[in-house]
Coordinates of C-alpha atoms in Angstrom, one line a residue:
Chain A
X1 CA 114.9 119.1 89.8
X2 CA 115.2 115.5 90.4
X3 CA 112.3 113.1 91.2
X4 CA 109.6 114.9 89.5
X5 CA 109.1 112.6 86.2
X6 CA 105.3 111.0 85.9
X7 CA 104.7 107.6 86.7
X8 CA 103.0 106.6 83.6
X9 CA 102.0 103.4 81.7
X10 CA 104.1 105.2 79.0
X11 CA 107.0 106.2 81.2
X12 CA 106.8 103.1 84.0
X13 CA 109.1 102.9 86.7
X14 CA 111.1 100.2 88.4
X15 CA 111.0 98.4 91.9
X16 CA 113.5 96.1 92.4
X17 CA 113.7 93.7 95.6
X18 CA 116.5 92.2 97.2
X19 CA 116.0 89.4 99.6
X20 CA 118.5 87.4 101.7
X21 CA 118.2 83.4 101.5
X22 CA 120.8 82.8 103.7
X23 CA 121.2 80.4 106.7
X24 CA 121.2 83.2 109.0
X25 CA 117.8 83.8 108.0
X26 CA 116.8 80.9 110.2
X27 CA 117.6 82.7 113.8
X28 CA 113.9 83.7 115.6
X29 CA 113.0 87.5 114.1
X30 CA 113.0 90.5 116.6
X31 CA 110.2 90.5 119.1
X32 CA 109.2 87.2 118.7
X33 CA 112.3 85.4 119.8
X34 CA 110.4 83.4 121.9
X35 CA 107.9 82.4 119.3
X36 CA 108.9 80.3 116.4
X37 CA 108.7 83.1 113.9
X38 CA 112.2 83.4 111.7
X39 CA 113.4 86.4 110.2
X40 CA 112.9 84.6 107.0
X41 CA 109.1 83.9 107.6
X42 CA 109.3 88.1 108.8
X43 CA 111.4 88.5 105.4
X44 CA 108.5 86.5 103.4
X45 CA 106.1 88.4 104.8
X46 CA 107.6 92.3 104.6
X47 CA 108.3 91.5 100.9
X48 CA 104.9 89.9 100.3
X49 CA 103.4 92.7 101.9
X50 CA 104.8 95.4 99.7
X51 CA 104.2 93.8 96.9
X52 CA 100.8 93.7 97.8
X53 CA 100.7 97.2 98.6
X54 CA 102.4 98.4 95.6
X55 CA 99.9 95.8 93.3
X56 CA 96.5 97.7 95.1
X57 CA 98.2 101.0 94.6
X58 CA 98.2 100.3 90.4
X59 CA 94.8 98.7 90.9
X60 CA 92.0 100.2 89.0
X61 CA 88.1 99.3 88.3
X62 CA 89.5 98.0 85.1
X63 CA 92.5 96.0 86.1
X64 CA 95.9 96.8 87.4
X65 CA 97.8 99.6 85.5
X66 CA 101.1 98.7 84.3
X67 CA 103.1 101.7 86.4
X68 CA 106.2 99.6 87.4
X69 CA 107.9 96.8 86.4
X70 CA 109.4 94.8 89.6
X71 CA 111.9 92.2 89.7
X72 CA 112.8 90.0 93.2
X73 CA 116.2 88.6 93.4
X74 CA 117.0 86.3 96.3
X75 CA 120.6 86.0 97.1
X76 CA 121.8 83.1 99.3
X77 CA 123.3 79.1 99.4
X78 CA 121.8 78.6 96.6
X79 CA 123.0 81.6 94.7
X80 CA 121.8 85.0 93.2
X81 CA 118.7 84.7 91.3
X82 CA 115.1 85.8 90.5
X83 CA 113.0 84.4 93.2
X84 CA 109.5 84.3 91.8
X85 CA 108.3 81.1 91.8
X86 CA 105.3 79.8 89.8
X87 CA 104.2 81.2 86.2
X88 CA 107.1 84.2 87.0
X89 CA 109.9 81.9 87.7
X90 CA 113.4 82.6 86.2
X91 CA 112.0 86.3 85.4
X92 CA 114.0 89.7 86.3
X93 CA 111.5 91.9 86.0
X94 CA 107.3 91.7 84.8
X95 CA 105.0 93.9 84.9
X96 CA 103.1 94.7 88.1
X97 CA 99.5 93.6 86.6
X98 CA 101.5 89.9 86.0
X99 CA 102.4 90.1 89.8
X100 CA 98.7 91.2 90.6
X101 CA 97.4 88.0 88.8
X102 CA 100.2 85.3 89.8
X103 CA 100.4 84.9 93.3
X104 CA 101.7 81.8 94.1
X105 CA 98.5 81.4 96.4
X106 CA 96.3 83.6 98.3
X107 CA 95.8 82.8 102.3
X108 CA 92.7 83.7 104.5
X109 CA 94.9 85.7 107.6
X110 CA 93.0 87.4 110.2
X111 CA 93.3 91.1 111.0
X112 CA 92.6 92.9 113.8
X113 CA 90.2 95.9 112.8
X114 CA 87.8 98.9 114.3
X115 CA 84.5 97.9 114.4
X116 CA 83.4 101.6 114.2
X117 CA 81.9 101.8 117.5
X118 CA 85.0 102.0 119.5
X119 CA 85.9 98.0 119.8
X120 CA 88.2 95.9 117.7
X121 CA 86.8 92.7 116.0
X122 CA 88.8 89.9 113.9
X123 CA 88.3 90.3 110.3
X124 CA 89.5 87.5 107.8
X125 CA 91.3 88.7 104.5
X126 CA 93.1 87.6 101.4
X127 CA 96.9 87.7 102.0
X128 CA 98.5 86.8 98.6
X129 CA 101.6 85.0 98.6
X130 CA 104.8 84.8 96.3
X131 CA 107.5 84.0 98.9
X132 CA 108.0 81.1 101.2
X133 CA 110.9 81.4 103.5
X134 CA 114.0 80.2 102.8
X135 CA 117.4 79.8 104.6
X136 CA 120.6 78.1 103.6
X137 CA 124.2 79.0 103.3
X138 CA 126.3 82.6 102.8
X139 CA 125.0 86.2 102.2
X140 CA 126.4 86.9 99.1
X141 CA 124.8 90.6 99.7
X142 CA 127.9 92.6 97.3
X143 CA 126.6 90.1 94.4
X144 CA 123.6 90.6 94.8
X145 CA 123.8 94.4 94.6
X146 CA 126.0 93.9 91.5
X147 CA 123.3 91.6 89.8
X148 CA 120.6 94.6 90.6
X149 CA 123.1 97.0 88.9
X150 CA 123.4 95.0 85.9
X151 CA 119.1 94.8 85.8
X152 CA 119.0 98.5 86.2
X153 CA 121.6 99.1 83.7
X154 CA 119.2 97.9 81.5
X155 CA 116.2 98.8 82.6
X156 CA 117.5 102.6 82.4
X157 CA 118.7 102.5 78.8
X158 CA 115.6 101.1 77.8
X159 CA 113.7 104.0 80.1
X160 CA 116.2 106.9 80.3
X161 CA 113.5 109.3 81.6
X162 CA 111.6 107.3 84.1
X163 CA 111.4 108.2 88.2
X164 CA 114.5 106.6 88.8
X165 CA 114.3 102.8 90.4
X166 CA 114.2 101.9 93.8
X167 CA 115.9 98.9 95.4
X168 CA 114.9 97.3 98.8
X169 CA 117.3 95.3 99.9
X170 CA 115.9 93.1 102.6
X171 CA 118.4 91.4 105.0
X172 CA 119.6 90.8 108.2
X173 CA 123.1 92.6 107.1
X174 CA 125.8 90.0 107.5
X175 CA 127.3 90.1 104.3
X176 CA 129.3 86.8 103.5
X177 CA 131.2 88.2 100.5
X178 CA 133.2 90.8 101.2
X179 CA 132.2 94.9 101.8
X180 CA 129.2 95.7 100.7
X181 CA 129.9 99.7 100.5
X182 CA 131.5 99.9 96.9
X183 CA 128.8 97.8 95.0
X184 CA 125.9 99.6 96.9
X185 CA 127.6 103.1 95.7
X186 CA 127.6 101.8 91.8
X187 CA 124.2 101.1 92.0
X188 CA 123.3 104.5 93.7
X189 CA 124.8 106.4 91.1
X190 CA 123.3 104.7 88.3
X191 CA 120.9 107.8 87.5
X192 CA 117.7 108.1 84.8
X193 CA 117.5 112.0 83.7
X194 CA 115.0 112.6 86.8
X195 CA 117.5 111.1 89.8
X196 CA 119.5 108.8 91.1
X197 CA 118.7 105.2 91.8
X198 CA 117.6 104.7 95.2
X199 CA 118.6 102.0 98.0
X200 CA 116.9 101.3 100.5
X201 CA 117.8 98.3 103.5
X202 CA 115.1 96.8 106.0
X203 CA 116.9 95.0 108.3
X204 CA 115.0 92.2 110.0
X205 CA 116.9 91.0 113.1
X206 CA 116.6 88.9 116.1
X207 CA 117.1 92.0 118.5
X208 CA 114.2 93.0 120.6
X209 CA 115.4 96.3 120.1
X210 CA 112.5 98.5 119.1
X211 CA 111.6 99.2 115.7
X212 CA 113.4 102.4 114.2
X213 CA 112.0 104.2 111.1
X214 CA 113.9 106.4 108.6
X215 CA 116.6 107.4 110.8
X216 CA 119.2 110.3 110.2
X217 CA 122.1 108.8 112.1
X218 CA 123.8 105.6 112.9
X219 CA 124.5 106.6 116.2
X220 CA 121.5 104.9 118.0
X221 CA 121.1 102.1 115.5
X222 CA 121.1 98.6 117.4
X223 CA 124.2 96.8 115.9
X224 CA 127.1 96.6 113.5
X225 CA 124.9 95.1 111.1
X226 CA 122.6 98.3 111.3
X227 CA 124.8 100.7 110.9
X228 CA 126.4 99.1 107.9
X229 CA 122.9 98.6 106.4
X230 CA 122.0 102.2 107.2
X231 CA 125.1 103.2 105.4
X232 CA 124.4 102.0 102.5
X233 CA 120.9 103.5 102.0
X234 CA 120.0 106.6 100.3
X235 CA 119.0 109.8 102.0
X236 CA 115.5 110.1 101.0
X237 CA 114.6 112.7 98.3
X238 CA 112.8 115.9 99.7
X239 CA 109.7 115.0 98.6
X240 CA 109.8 111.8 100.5
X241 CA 111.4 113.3 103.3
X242 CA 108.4 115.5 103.7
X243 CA 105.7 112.8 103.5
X244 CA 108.0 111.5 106.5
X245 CA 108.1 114.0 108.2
X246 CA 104.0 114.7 107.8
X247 CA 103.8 110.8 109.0
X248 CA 105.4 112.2 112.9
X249 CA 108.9 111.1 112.5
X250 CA 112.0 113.6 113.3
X251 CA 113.6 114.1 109.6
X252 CA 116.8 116.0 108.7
X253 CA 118.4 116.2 105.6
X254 CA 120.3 113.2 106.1
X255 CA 117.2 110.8 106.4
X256 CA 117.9 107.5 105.1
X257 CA 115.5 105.4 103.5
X258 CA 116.3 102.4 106.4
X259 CA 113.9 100.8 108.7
X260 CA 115.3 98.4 110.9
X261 CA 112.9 95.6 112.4
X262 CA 109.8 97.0 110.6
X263 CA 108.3 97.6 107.3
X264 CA 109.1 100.0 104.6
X265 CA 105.2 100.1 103.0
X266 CA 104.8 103.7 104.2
X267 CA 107.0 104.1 100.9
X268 CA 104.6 102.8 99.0
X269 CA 102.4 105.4 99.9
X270 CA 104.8 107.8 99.5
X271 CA 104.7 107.0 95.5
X272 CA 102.9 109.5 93.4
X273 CA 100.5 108.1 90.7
X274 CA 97.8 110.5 91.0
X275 CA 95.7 111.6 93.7
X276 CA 95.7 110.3 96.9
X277 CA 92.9 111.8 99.3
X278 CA 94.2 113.0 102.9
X279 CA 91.6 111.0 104.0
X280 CA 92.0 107.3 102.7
X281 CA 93.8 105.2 105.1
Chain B
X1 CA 66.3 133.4 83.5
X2 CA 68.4 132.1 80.6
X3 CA 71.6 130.1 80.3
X4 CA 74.2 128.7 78.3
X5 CA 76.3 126.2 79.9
X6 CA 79.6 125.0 77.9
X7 CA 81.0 121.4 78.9
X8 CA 84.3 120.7 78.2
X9 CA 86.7 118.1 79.0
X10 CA 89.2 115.6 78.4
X11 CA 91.5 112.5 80.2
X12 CA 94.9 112.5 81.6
X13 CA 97.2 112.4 78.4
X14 CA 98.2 108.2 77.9
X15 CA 94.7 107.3 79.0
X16 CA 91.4 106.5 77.1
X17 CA 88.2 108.2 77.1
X18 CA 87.1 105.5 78.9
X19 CA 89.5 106.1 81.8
X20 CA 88.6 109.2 81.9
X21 CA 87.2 109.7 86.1
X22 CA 85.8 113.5 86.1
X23 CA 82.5 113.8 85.9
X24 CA 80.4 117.5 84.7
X25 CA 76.4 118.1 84.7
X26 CA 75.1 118.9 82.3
X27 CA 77.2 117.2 80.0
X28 CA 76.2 118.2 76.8
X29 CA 79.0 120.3 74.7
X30 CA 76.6 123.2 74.5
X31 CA 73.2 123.7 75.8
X32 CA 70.6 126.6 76.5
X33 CA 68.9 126.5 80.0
X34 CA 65.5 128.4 80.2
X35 CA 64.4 127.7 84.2
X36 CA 64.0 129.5 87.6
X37 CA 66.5 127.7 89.5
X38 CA 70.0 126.2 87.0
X39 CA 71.9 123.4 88.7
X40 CA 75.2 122.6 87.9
X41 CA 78.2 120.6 89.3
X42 CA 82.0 118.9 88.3
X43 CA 83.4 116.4 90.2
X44 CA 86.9 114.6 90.3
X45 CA 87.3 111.3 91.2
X46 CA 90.4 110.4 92.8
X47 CA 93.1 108.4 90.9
X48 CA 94.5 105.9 93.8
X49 CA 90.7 104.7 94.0
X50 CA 89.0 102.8 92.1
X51 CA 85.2 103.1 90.9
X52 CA 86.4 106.6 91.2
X53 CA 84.4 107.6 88.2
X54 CA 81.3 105.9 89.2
X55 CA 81.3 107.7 92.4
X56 CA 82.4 111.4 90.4
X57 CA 79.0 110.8 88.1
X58 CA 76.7 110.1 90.9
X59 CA 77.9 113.4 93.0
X60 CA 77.4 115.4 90.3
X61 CA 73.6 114.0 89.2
X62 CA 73.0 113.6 92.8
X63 CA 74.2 117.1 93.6
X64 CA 70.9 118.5 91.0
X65 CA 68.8 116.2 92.5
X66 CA 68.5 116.8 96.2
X67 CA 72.1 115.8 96.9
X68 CA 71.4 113.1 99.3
X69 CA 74.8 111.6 100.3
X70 CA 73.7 108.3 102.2
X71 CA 71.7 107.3 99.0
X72 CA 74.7 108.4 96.6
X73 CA 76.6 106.2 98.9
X74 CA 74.4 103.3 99.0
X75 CA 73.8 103.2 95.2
X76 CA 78.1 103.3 94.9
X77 CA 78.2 100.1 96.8
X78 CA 75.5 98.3 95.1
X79 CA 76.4 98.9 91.7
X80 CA 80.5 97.9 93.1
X81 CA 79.7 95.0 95.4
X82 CA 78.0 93.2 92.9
X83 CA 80.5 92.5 90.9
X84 CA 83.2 89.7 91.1
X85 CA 86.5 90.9 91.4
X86 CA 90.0 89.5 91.7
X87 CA 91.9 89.9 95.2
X88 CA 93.1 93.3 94.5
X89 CA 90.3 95.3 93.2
X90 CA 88.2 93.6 96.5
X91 CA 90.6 95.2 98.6
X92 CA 90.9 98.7 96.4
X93 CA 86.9 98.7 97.1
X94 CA 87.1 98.4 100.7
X95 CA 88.9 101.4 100.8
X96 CA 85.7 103.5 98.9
X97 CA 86.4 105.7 96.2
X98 CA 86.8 109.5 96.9
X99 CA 86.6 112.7 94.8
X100 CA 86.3 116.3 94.5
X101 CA 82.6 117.9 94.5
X102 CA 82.3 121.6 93.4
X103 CA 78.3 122.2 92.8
X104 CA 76.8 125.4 91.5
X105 CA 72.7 126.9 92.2
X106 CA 71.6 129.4 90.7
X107 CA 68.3 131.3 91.4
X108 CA 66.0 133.4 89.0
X109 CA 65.8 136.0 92.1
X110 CA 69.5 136.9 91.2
X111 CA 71.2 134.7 93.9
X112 CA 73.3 131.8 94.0
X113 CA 75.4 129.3 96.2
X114 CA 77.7 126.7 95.6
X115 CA 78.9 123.8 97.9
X116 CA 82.7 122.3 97.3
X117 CA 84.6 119.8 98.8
X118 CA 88.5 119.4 97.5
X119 CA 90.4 121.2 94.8
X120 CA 87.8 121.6 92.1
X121 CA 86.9 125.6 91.9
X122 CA 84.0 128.0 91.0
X123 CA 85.5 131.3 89.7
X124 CA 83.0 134.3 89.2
X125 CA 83.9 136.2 86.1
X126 CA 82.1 140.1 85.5
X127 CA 82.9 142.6 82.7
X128 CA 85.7 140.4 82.5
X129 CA 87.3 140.8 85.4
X130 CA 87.5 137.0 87.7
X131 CA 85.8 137.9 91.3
X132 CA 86.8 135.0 93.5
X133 CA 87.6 131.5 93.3
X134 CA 86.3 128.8 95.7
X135 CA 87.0 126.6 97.6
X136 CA 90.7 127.0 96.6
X137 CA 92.2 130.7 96.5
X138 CA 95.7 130.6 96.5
X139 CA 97.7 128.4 94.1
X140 CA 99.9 126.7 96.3
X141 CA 97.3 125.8 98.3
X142 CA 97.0 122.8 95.7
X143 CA 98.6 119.7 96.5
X144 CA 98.4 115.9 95.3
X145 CA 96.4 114.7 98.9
X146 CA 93.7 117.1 99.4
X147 CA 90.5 116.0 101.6
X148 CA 87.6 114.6 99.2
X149 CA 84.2 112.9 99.6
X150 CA 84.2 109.2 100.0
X151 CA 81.7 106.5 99.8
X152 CA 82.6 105.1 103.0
X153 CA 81.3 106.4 106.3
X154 CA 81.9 109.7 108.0
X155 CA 84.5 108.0 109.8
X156 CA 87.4 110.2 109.1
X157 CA 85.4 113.5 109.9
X158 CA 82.6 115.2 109.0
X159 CA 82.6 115.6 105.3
X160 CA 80.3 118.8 105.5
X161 CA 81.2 120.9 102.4
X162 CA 82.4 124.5 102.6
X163 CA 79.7 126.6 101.5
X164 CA 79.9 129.9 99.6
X165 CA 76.7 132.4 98.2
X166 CA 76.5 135.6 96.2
X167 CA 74.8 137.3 93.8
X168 CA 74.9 137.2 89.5
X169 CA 73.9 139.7 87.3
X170 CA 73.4 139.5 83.2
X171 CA 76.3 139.0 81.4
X172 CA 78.0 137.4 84.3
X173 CA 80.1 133.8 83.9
X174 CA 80.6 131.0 85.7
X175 CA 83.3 128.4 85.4
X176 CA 83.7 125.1 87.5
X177 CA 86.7 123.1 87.1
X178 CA 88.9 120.7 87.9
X179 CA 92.3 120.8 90.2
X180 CA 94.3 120.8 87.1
X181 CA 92.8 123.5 85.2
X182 CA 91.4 125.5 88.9
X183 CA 95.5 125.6 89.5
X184 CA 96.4 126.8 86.0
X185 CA 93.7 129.5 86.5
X186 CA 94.8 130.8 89.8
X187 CA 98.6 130.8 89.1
X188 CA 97.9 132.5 85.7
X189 CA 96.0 134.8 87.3
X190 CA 98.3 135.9 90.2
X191 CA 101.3 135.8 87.9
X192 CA 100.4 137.4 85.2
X193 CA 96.7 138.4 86.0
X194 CA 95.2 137.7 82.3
X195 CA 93.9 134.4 83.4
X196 CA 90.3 135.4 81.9
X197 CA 92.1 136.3 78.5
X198 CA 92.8 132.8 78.0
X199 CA 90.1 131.0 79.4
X200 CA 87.7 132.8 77.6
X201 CA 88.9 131.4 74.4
X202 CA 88.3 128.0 75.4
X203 CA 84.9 128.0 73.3
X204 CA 84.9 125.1 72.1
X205 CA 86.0 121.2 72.0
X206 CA 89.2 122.2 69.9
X207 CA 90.4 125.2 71.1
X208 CA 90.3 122.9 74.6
X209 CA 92.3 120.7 72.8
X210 CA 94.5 122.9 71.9
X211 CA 95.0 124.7 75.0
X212 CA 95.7 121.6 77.0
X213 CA 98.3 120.1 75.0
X214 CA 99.9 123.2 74.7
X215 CA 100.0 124.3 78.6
X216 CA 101.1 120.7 79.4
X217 CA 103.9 120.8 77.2
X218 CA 104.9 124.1 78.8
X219 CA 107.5 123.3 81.9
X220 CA 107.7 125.4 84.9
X221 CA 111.2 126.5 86.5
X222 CA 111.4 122.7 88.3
X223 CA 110.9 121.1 85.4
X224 CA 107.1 120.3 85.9
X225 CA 104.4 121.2 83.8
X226 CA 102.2 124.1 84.2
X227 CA 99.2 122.4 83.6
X228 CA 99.7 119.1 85.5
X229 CA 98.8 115.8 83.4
X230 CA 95.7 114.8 84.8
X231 CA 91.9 114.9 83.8
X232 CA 90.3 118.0 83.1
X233 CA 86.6 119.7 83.1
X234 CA 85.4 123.0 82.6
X235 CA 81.9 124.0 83.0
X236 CA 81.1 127.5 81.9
X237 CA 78.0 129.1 82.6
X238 CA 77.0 132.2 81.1
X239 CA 74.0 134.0 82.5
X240 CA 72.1 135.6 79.4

């Protein structure tokens, strides 16, 4: 039965990001299209935010435990490459502890939080960074998807029994070089023993269409773009389909792992590493 | 009254003792009890928190004391925010740590009760035969997110254990455990109902050992194993 293996220091898995650089990037992001906020600086901050998620989630009293290995490719004008900057910086994949102690910086952002006695009060909190926005040039989204099968070739020799990868391609789907469906199907059947590889698209766009979670059609997705991005990403696995469904969102067996204008940390939860009370939020 | 409680335990396999985040009172391997009132408790502390183990050790001690929650708490965060910690773990302890609580009271008049919170289990053993098991009955009642005690606030719902009380006679066991071990019990037991047969063997530090190693190399049909990789903690009590 696939997507059963342990997520172990000994038997790591993989996370793999995939983030468009391109010059579309600069167009005002969703919502705020009448605020200055580009879907760039809303691509910075998804991906930062996962992999802030996804560095707590390892964290232990001790230290962060070395479950995955993650790699960030940004694919845009200036080509397809790892995008960690700093100490990380020309790296494919690290560790997650190496990600948990190399942010590039660490902001004070303010959050909006209940004050237990039924009000809301500002509380300020580290925000770690490793991306800045960036936009210039094409979407070079097919070479991108063949660099990540090439990393996950690799990765999956070296770890044949692992919980097979997961790629999150984050983009505003206007692929520059050509169709994107082929390479996106290589890298979905690149398998470990316990599963496929799985690919999964956030599209960030300039719509003010409402956020859509985990959809099983295309039918009422916003654009071209969206459909195209929703078909290539992977219906979820049942166990993921059920935490979805537990989360209040209509799933059917054709659930793809595709958010458009929102974020994709709820998979993050969804990763099993041990117990996770009901009751921790 | 007279007993002899049996501690056994050990980590997740690929992790040091030190990692190791259940927590058992009385520890000691082996120990005679001569009292009026026994006390005994496990505890589990959750793996996606951290100081998980710190808060597993005071529920049990605490839970022979007068099990005082708001002081457990309290003592949690001021052994944890004392500390300096990088970005991440700050943020992990904002979240509190949570666990499992299964405590155990026995009374020279021939009763007993036990409080539980979780997955971890008290089983009732007599002339060999198991009796019950508690909280948990059923075996696929277990899953990887069940509802634990936290060091943070009631916020989330009362936390109020579920309580259970009977009655012991001579010759009667006890056994608290751990999910793990509680799940391997239960499904043993409505599979094949020998359960007993095989715990009863597990004497000892090595035949534990042995035991573990082997059930968690032993897959079920999907592939998974029957005892799941993860901590685990018996506490038998036998009532002499």
């Amino acid at each position: 039965m696939p997507y059963v293996a342990e997520i172990s220091r000994s038997n790591p898995s993989c996370f793999l990001f995939l983030i468009d650089q391109s010059g579309s990037m600069q167009d005002p992001f969703g919502a705020s299209a009448r605020s200055s906020k580009t879907k760039a600086s809303g691509l910075a901050d998804s991906v930062n935010r996962l992999l802030q998620n996804l560095v707590i989630k390892c964290a232990k009293s001790e230290g962060i435990r070395d479950y995955y290995y993650v790699g960030v490719i940004g694919y845009g004008g200036k080509g397809i490459a790892p995008a960690f900057g700093g100490p990380l910086s020309g790296k494919e994949l690290v560790p997650i502890s190496e990600i948990g102690n190399n942010p590039a910086r660490v902001e004070q952002r303010s959050k909006k939080v209940d004050d237990g006695i039924g009000g809301i009060v500002d509380q300020t909190v580290k925000f770690p960074v490793w991306f800045d926005p960036i936009a210039e040039g094409g979407t070079p989204l097919c070479g991108a998807l063949n660099k990540a099968q090439q990393i996950l070739l690799k990765w999956l020799t070296a770890h044949p029994h692992c919980f097979p990868p997961i790629v999150i391609n984050v983009s505003d789907g206007e692929p520059t070089d050509g169709d994107p469906y082929q390479p996106a199907n290589d890298l979905m059947t690149l398998t470990s023993t316990d599963g496929e590889v799985l690919l999964f698209n956030v599209h960030i766009s300039s719509s003010n269409h409402l956020p859509i979670e985990f959809p099983d059609t295309a039918d009422n997705l916003p654009d071209d773009h969206s459909q195209m991005l929703f078909g290539i990403s992977s219906h979820l696995p049942d166990y993921m389909r059920k935490w979805v469904g537990q989360e209040g969102i209509d799933v059917s067996y054709n659930t793809r792992g595709f958010v458009f204008n929102a974020d994709l940390v709820s998979v993050i939860r969804f990763l099993d590493i041990g117990t996770r009370p009901s009751n921790l939020r | 009254m007279r007993v002899h409680s049996t501690a056994l335990w050990l980590p997740k396999d690929g992790n040091t003792a030190d990692e190791y985040e259940d927590a058992v009172y009385p520890d000691r391997a082996a120990a005679n009890t001569d009292a009026t009132e026994f006390k005994c408790a496990v505890a589990d502390g959750a793996t996606e928190t951290s100081f998980a183990n710190l808060w597993a050790k005071l529920l049990v001690c605490g839970y022979a004391e007068d099990f005082d929650l708001e002081r457990m708490r309290q003592e949690w965060n001021d052994q944890v925010h004392g500390k300096e910690l990088p970005w991440y773990a700050e943020q992990k302890v904002v979240s509190g740590a949570f666990a499992a609580l299964v405590g155990l009271t026995i009374s020279d008049d021939g009763r007993w009760q036990s409080q539980a919170i979780g997955d971890s289990c008290l089983l009732q053993v007599r002339d060999r035969n198991i009796l019950f098991s508690f909280p948990m009955i059923l075996a696929e009642s277990f899953n990887n997110s069940p509802y634990l005690l936290s060091t943070a606030d009631t916020k989330f719902g009362d936390e109020l254990p579920e309580k259970k009380d009977g009655e012991w006679k001579k010759g009667d066991i006890f056994l608290l455990m751990t999910d793990a071990i509680s799940h391997w019990t239960i499904k043993r037991q409505e599979d094949h109902h020998d359960a007993w047969q095989w715990i009863e063997r597990l004497t000892d530090q090595e035949a534990f050992l042995a035991f573990v190693e082997l059930e968690r190399r032993t897959l079920d049909p999907e592939g998974r194993p029957i005892l799941r990789n993860d901590d685990v903690t018996l506490l038998r009590v036998d009532m002499l």
